XYZ file of C-alpha atoms in Angstrom:
637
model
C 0.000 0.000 0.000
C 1.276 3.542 -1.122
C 1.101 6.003 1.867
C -1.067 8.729 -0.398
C 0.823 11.199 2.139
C 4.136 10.668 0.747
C 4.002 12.508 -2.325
C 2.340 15.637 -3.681
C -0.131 15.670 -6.579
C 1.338 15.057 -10.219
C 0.001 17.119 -13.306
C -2.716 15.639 -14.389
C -3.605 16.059 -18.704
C -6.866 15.899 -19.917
C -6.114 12.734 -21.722
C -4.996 10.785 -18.499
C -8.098 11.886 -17.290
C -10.041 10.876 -20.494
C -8.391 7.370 -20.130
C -9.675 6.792 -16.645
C -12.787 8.837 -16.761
C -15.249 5.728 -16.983
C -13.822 4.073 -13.704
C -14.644 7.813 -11.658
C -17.303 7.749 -8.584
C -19.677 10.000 -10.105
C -20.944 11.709 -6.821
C -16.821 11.973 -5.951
C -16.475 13.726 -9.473
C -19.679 15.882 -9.149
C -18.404 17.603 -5.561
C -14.663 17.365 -7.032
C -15.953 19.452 -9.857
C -17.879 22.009 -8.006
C -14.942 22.452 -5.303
C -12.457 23.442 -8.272
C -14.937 25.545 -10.147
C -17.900 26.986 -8.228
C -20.019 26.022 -10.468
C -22.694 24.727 -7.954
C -25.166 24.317 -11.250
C -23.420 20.671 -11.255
C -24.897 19.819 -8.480
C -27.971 18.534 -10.234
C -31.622 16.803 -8.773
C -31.303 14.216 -11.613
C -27.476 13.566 -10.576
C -28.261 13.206 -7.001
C -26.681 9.656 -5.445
C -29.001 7.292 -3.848
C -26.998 7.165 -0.612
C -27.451 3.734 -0.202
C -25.335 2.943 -3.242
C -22.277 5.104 -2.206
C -19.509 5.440 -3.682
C -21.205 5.290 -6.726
C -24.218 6.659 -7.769
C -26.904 4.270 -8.266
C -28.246 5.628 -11.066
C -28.328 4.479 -14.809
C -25.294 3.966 -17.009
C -26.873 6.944 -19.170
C -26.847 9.213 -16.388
C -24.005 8.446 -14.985
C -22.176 8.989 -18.439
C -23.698 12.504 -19.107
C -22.854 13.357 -15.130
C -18.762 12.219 -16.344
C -18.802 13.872 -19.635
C -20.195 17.282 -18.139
C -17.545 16.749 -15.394
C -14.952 16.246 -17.393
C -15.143 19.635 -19.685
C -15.485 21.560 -16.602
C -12.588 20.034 -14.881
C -10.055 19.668 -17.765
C -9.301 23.255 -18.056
C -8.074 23.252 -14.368
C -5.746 19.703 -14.763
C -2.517 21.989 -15.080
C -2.527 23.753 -11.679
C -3.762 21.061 -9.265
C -1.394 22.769 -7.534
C -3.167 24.912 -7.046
C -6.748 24.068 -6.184
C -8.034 25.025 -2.769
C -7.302 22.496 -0.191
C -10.934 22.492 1.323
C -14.279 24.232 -0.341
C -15.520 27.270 1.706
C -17.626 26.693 4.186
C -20.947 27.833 2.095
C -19.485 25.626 -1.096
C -19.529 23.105 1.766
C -23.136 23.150 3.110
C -24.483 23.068 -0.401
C -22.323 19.910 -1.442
C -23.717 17.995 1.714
C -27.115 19.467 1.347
C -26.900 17.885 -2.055
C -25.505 14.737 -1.132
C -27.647 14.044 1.552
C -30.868 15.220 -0.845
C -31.576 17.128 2.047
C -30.024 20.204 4.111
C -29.716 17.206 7.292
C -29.229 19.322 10.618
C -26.636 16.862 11.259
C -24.761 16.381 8.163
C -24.069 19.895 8.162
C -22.645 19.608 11.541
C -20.528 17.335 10.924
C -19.051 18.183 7.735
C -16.451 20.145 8.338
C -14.842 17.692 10.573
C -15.779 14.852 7.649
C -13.963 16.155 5.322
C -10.581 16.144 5.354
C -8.091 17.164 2.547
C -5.151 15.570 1.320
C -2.117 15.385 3.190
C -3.468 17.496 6.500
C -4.157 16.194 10.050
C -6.563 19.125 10.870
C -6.841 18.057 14.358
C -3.059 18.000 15.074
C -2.484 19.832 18.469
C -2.007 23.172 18.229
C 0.268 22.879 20.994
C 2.974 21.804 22.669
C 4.285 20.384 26.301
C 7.144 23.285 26.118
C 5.078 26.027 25.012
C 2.180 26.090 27.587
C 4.346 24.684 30.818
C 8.069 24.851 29.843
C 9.873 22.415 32.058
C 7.074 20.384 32.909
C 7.486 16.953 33.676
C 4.393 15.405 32.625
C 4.369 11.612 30.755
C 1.969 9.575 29.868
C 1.465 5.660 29.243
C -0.768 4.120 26.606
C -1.837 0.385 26.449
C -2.053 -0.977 23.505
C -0.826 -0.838 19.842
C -3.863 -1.224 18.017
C -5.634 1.839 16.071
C -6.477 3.598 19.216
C -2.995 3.097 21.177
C -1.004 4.232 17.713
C -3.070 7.628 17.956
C -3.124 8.900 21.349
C 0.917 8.012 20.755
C 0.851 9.730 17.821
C -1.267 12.833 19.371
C 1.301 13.094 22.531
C 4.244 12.750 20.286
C 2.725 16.000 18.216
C 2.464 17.980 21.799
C 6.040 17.072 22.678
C 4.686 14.925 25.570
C 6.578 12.187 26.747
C 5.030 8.812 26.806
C 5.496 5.257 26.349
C 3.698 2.447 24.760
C 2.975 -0.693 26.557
C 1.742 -3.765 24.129
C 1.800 -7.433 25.141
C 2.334 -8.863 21.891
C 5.491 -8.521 19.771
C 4.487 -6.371 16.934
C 1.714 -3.779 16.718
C -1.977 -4.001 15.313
C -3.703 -5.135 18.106
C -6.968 -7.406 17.264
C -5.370 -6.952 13.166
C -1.947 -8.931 14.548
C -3.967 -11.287 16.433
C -7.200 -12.484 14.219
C -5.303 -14.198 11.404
C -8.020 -16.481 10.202
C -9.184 -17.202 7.003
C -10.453 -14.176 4.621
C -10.358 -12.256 7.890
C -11.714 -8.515 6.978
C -13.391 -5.680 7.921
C -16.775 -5.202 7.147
C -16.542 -1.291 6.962
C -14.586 0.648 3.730
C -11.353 0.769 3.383
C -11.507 4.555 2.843
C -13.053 4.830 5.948
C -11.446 2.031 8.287
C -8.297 4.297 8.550
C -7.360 7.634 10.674
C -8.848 10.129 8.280
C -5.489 12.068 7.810
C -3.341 9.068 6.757
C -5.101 7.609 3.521
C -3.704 4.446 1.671
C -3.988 2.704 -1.839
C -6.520 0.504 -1.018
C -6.734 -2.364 -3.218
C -9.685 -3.956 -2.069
C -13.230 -2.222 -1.117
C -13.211 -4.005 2.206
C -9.633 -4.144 3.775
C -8.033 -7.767 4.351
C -6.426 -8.420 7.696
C -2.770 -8.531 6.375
C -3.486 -4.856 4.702
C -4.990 -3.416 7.813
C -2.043 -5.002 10.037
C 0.458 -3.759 7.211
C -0.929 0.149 7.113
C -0.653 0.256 11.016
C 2.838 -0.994 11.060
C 3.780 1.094 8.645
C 1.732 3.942 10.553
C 3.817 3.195 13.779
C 7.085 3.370 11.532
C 6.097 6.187 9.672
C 5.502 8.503 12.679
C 8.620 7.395 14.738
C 6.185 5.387 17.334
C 8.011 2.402 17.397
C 11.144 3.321 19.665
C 8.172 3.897 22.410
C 6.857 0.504 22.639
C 8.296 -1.625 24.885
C 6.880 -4.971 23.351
C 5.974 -8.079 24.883
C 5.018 -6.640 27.946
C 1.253 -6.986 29.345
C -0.294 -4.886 32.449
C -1.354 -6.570 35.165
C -2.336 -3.845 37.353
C -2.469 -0.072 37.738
C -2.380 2.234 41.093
C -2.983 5.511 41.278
C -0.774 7.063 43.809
C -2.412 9.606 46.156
C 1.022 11.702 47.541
C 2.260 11.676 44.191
C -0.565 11.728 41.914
C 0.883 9.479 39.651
C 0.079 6.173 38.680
C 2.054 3.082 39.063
C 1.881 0.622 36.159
C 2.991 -3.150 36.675
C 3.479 -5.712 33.641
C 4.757 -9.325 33.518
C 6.962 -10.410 30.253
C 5.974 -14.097 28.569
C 8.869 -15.250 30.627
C 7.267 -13.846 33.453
C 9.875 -11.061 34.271
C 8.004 -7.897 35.976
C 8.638 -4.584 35.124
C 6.882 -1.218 36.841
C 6.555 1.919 34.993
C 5.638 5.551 36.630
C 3.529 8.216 35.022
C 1.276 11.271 35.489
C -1.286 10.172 32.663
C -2.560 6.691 32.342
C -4.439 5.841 28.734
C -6.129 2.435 28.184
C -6.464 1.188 24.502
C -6.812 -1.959 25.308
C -10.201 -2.499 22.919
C -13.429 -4.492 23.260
C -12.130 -6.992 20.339
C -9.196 -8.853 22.389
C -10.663 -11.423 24.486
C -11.960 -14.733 22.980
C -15.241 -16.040 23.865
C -15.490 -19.526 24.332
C -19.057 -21.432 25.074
C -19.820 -22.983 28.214
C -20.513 -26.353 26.956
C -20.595 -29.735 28.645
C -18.037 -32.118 27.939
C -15.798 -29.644 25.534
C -12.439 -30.712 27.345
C -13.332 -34.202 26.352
C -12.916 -34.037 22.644
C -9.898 -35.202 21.443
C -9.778 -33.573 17.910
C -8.716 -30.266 17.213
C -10.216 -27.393 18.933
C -9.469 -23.677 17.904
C -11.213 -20.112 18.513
C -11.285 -17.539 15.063
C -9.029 -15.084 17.298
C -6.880 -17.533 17.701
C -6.162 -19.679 14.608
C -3.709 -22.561 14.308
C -2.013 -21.971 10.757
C -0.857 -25.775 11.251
C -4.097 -27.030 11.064
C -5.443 -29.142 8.039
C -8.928 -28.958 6.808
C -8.650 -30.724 3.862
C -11.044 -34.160 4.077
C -11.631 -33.634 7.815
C -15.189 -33.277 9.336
C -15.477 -29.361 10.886
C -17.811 -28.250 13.364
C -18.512 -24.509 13.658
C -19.739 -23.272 16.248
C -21.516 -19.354 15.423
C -22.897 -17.700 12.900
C -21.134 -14.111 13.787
C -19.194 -11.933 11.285
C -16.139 -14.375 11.849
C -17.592 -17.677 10.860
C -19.107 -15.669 7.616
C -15.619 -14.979 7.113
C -13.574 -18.449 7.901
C -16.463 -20.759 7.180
C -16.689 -20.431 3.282
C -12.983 -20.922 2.201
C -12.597 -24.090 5.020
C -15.878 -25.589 3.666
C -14.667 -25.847 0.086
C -11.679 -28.232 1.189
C -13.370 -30.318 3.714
C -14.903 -33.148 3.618
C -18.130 -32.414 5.640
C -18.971 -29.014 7.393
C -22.028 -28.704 10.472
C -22.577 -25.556 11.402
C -24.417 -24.668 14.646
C -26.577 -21.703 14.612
C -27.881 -19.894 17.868
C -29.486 -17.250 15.985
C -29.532 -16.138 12.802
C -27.455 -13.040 11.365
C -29.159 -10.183 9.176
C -27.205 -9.791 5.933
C -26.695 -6.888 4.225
C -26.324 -6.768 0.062
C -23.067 -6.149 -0.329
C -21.665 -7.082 -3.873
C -17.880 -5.444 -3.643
C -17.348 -6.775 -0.437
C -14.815 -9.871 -1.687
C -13.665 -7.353 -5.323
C -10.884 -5.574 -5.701
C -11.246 -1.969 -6.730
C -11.021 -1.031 -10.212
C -7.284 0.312 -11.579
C -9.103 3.027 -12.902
C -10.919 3.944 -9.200
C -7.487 3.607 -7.842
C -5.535 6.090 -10.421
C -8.058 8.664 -10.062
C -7.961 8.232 -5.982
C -3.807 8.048 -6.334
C -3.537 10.734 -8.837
C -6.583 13.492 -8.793
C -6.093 15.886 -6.082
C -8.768 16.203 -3.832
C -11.033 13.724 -5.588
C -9.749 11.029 -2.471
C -10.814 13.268 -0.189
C -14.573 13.363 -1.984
C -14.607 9.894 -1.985
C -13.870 9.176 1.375
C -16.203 11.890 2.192
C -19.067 10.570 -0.262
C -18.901 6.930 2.152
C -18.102 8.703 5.681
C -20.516 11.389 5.966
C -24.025 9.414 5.346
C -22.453 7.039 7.741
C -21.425 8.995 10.737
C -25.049 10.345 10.398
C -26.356 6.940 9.942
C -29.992 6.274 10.729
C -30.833 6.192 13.876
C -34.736 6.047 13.667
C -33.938 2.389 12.191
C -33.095 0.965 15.086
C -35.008 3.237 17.499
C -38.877 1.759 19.315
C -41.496 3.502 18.596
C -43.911 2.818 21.810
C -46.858 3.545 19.909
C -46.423 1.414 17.111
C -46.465 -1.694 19.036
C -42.618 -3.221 18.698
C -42.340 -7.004 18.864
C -39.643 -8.898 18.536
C -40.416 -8.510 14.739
C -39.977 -4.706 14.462
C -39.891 -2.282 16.794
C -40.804 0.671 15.129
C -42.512 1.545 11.606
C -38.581 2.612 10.244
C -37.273 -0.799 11.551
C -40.046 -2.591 9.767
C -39.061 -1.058 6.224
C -35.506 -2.359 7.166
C -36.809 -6.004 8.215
C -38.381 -6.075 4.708
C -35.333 -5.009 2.621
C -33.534 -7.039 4.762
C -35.395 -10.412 3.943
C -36.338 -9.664 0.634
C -32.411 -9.884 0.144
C -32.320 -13.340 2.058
C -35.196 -14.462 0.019
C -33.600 -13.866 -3.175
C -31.187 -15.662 -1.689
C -32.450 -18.882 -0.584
C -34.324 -18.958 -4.145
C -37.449 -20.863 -3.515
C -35.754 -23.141 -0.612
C -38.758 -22.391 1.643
C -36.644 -24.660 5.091
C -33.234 -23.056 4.003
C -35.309 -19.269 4.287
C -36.806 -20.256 7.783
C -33.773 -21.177 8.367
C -31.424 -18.199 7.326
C -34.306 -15.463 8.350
C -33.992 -13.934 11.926
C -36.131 -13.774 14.613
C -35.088 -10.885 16.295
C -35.644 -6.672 15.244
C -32.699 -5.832 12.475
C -30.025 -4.126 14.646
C -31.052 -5.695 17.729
C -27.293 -7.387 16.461
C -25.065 -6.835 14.017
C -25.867 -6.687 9.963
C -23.318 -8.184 8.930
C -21.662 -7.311 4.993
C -22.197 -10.493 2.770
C -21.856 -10.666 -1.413
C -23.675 -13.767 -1.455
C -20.915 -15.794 -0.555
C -22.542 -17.161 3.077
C -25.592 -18.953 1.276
C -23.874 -20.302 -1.724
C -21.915 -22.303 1.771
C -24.659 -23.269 3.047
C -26.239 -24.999 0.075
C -22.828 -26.756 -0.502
C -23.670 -30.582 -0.583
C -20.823 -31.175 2.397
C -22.430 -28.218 4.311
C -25.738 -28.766 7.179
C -26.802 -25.748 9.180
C -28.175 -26.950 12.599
C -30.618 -24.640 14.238
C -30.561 -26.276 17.902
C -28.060 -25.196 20.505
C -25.096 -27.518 20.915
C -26.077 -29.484 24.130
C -22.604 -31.533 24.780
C -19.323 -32.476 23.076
C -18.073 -35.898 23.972
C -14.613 -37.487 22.673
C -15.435 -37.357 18.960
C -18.131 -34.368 18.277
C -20.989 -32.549 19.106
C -24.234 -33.259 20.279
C -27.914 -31.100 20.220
C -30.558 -33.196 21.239
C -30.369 -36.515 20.484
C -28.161 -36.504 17.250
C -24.597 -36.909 17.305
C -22.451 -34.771 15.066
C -18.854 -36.448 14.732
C -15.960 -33.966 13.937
C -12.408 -33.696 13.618
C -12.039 -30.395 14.130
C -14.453 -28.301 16.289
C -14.205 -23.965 14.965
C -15.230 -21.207 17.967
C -17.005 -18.668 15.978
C -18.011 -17.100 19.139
C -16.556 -13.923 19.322
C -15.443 -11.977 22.089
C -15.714 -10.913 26.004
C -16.439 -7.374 24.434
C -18.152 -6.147 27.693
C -15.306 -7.591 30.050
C -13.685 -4.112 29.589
C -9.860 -3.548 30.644
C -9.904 -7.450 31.500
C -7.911 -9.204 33.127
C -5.666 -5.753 34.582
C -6.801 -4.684 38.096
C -7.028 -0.744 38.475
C -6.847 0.927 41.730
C -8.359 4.570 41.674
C -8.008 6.801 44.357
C -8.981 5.585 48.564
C -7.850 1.734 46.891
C -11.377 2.013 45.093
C -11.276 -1.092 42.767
C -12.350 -0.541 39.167
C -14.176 -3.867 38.769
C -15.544 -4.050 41.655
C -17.570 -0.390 41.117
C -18.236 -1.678 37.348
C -19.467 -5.206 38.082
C -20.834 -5.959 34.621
C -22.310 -2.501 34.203
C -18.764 -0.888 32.927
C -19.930 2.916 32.135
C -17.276 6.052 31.974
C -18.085 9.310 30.608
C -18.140 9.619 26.954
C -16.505 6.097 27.082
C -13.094 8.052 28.491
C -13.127 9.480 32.001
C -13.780 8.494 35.310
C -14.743 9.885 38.575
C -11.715 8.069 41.751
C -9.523 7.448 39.095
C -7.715 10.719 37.988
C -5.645 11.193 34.895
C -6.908 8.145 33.469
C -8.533 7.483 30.176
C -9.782 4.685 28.131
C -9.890 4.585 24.186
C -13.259 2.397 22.677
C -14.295 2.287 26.259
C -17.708 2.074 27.449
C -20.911 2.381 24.840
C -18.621 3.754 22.395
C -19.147 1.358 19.548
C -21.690 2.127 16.677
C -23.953 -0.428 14.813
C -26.176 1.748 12.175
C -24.867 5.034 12.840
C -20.916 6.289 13.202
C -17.721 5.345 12.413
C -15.183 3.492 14.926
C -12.075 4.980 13.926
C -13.765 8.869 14.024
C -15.004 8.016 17.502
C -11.435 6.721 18.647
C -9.890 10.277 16.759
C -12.355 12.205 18.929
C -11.299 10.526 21.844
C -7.703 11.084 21.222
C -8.419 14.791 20.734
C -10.263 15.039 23.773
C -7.865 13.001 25.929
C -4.643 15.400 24.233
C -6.514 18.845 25.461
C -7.399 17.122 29.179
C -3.533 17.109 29.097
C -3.399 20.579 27.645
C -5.497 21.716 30.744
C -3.356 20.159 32.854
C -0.375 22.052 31.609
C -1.365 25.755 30.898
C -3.159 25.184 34.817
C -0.198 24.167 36.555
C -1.890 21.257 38.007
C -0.976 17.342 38.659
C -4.161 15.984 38.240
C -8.047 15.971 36.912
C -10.826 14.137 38.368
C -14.232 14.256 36.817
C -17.058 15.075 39.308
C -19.257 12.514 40.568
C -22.244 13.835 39.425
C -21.070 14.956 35.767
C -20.512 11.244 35.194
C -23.707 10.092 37.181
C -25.729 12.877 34.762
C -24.117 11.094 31.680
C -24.848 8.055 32.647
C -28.359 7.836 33.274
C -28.739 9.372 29.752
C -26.775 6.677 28.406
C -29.446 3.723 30.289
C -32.215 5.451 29.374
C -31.376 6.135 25.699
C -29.639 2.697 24.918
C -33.349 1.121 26.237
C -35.046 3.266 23.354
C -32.676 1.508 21.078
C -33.317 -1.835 19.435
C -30.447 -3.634 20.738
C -31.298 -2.304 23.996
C -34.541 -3.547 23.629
C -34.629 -6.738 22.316
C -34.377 -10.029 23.919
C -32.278 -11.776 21.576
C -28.727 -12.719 22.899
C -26.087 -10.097 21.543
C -22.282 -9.465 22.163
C -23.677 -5.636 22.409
C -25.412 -6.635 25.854
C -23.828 -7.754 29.068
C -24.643 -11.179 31.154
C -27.496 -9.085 32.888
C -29.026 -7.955 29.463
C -27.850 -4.781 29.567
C -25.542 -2.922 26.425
C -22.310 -1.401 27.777
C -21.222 -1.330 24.174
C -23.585 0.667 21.920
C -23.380 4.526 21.600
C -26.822 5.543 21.631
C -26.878 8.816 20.579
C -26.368 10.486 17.215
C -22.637 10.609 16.412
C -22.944 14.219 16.738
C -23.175 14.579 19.957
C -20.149 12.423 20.382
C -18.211 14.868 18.615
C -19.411 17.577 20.271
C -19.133 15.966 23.861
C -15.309 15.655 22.837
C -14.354 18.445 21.194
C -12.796 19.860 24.416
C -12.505 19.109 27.848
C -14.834 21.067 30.006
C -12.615 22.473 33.590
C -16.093 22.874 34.821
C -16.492 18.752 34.971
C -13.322 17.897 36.578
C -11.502 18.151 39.897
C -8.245 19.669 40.159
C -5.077 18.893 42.086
């Protein structure tokens, strides 16, 4: 992958644009064109995208030719000084892009897009300051935990502020849950152009980003920015104390060899994740079996499928993933279903994309930053109402709301296409449960084309036992060779297994139990200077973006240690009551949600049925609830 960073924009002629003019995003070209020109009369009703077909337009081949052709003799007088073309359109050339885009001047949208778009080559949310400018000979560090896309950035972000810190990772290379899930066709189910910090863009050559891609970009991220020589690999926390007298916390990690090592700082960051702890079911008689057992997160590369019988247990976005490729080499395949996944028509999500998309993203200037912002900004809006109850229309376990009903239909008209006339395999394949109750998981066809394999059988009956050679539900008796965890992940065990110590010995876990909650996912009252990264209810299902919410978390965890400098002080606490505020909003607004909702067993809800995972809210006022740290909220020492 070419770091897009690394080298300005090249002339561009009218004939290399000619040449790859067919391949060109038209809504990308459309705002491309306007930003270099003006000319908002391009921004045309009958050229409008249907957003759910972003990037491209989802219009007809006819329209989408005139839209390219009008494009093109607007823009080809301008090719010689790309240069010269504005880095960002001004903020009224802005509104009226995303009022187009949207179809709709969207209260929210407009909010947002300033922050959504970001032009090539800048990191507009760089700190605009440093450790030696606002408290010159201060001694403030900091420690982050974790190298995966949330520990790389709030490195990253101290590094920019001249603040020393150090990186604390318990593997032996960087990536976090992209170093450890190595399974097969292991992806992510969000854009490439949008699964990456918003400021560092790459030449994707896939729509969906493969796990070796996303590992490579944030090793070469790490290297890139110099982060590497402050990770001190191989080393996992065990526990963390916050030191009263000092006001400093006290950080203890074991090696593999089971050396210990204590580190001292002022600030104390957890970026530990939600995705890092395997799952495994509670079954009867699992330590009995005496073929091969192995969990998606972590994969045996040793093992071969090849004529073997494989069990596989889940139906989550891993086994969509590792089932297909393993079921075309072995011999038989049972797969055990708890529940159903809703699938979402997604035809690119296996293609790679076209040389001609990749030229124009490589070469055009700006038009990257279009695309990116054609895919991001209807997504960080996201609809909400979707997976919102409406009390009065009577939600069941069906639909919960008139919005999540049109969703339930597109939803299974899609698996009803694609069990074509197989009436068991639809009652089968169809959920029973409100669409984003759980995940909607990305699929190009691929997971039903498995399942009506000859060597495959879907069991809908929960696995009962395993004895020494396979799996029983019921009465039947499944033999295997191999038994697959697609179970996922302890996602609401946050900051598991480490023990944190706050301030009067106040145990983290114990306050938690399973209800973990901190204020916008980050802060907590009794434990000062301390700050998690994809914390608490800070994960999105049909509305945000992950890697936006982790950049506004960095931001607001870099000015908390701002404050601290320009006031002189050694520590912040957040009040009491500013978290207990925020959290009651949180309760009550993940219960209006569908996955809140819903009875159906989700990794988004805890073992007492309640979501610690979701956001809730409209991305918007995430962003706004982290823009900058209040002094009004905290304590100061």
């Amino acid at each position: 992958m070419k770091n897009l960073l690394e080298t300005a924009p090249d002339d561009v002629t009218a004939e290399d644009l000619r040449t790859h003019l067919d391949s060109a995003s038209v809504p990308a070209l459309i705002m491309l064109t306007v930003h270099v020109t003006g000319d908002t009369s391009l921004l045309r009703d009958e050229w409008r995208p249907s957003l759910p077909a972003l990037p491209e337009s989802g219009l007809s081949a006819e329209v989408d030719a005139e839209a390219r052709r009008v494009c093109f003799e607007a823009l080809a007088p301008h090719l010689d000084r790309q240069h010269g073309w504005d880095s960002e359109p001004s903020d009224e050339l802005r509104e009226q892009i995303t009022t187009w885009l949207m179809s709709a001047p969207v209260e929210d949208a407009l909010a947002l897009s300033k922050v959504s778009f970001v032009p090539n080559g800048e990191d507009p949310r760089t700190p605009d300051w440093t450790l030696d400018e606002v408290a010159p000979g201060s001694a403030l560090s900091a420690i982050v935990i974790g190298t995966g896309f949330s520990g790389l950035l709030a490195g990253l972000r101290f590094k920019q502020a001249g603040v020393p810190f150090t990186i604390i990772e318990k593997n032996h290379d960087v990536g976090g849950t992209w170093w450890e899930n190595t399974y097969p066709d292991c992806r992510t189910d969000v854009r490439s152009h949008i699964y990456t910090y918003s400021f560092v863009q790459s030449d994707w050559p896939t729509h969906f980003g493969r796990q070796a891609l996303i590992h490579d970009y944030l090793h070469r991220f790490a290297v890139d920015n110099g982060l590497m020589d402050h990770i001190e690999f191989g080393h996992e926390v065990t526990a963390a104390t916050w030191n009263e007298e000092e006001q400093t916390w006290t950080v203890e990690t074991k090696t593999d060899d089971g050396d210990e090592k204590i580190f001292d700082t002022n600030v104390l960051v957890s970026a530990v994740g939600q995705l890092n702890k395997p799952s495994y079911p509670n079954i009867e008689g699992i330590d009995s079996f005496k073929g091969t057992k192995l969990h998606s997160a972590r994969w045996d590369h040793d093992v071969d499928f090849t004529g073997k019988r494989v069990a596989v247990i889940g139906t989550g976005a891993s086994a969509l993933q590792f089932a297909p490729p393993i079921a075309r080499v072995a011999d038989e395949m049972t797969i055990f279903q708890r529940s159903a996944p809703w699938l979402k028509n997604t035809p690119v999500l296996r293609q790679d994309i076209d040389p001609g998309e990749r030229w124009l993203l490589n070469h055009l200037h700006q038009y990257r930053a279009y695309y990116r912002y054609s895919i991001f900004l209807p997504r960080v809006v996201g609809n909400l109402p979707n997976a919102t109850v409406d009390p009065e229309y009577g939600p069941t376990e069906k639909s919960v709301s008139a919005a999540n009903e049109q969703l339930r239909k597109d939803l299974t008209a899609y698996l009803t296409d694609q069990a074509d006339g197989d009436e068991e395999l639809l009652a089968q394949i169809t959920p029973n449960y409100p669409p984003a109750a759980k995940r909607i998981i990305c699929d190009d066809g691929t997971w039903v084309k498995t399942l009506k394999r000859d060597n495959v059988r879907l069991v809908t009956h929960a696995v009962t036992r395993v004895d020494e050679t396979g799996v029983w539900f019921g009465d039947e008796h499944v033999k295997a060779d191999i038994i697959i965890f697609g179970t996922g992940f302890k996602a609401a065990d946050f900051l598991m297994p480490m023990k944190i110590t706050g301030t009067e010995g106040r145990d983290l876990h114990e306050e938690w139990g399973i209800d973990a909650s901190a204020f916008m996912g980050t802060a907590l009252p009794g434990y000062p200077n301390f700050f998690c990264m994809y914390g608490p209810n800070t994960n999105t299902v049909i509305h945000g973006n992950l890697v936006f919410f982790l950049e506004c978390q960095a931001n607001y965890i870099a000015d908390a240690v701002k404050v601290l400098a320009e006031d002189g002080k050694k520590s912040l606490d957040l009040k009491p009551e500013v978290f207990e505020e925020y959290d009651k909003k949180i309760v009550a607004e993940s219960s209006k949600r569908t996955w809140g909702w819903s009875k159906t067993h989700s990794w988004y809800m805890n073992a007492e049925g309640r979501s610690t995972i979701m956001w809730p809210l409209p991305a918007r006022e995430y962003y706004e609830g982290t823009h900058h740290v209040r002094r009004e909220d905290f304590d100061f020492n």
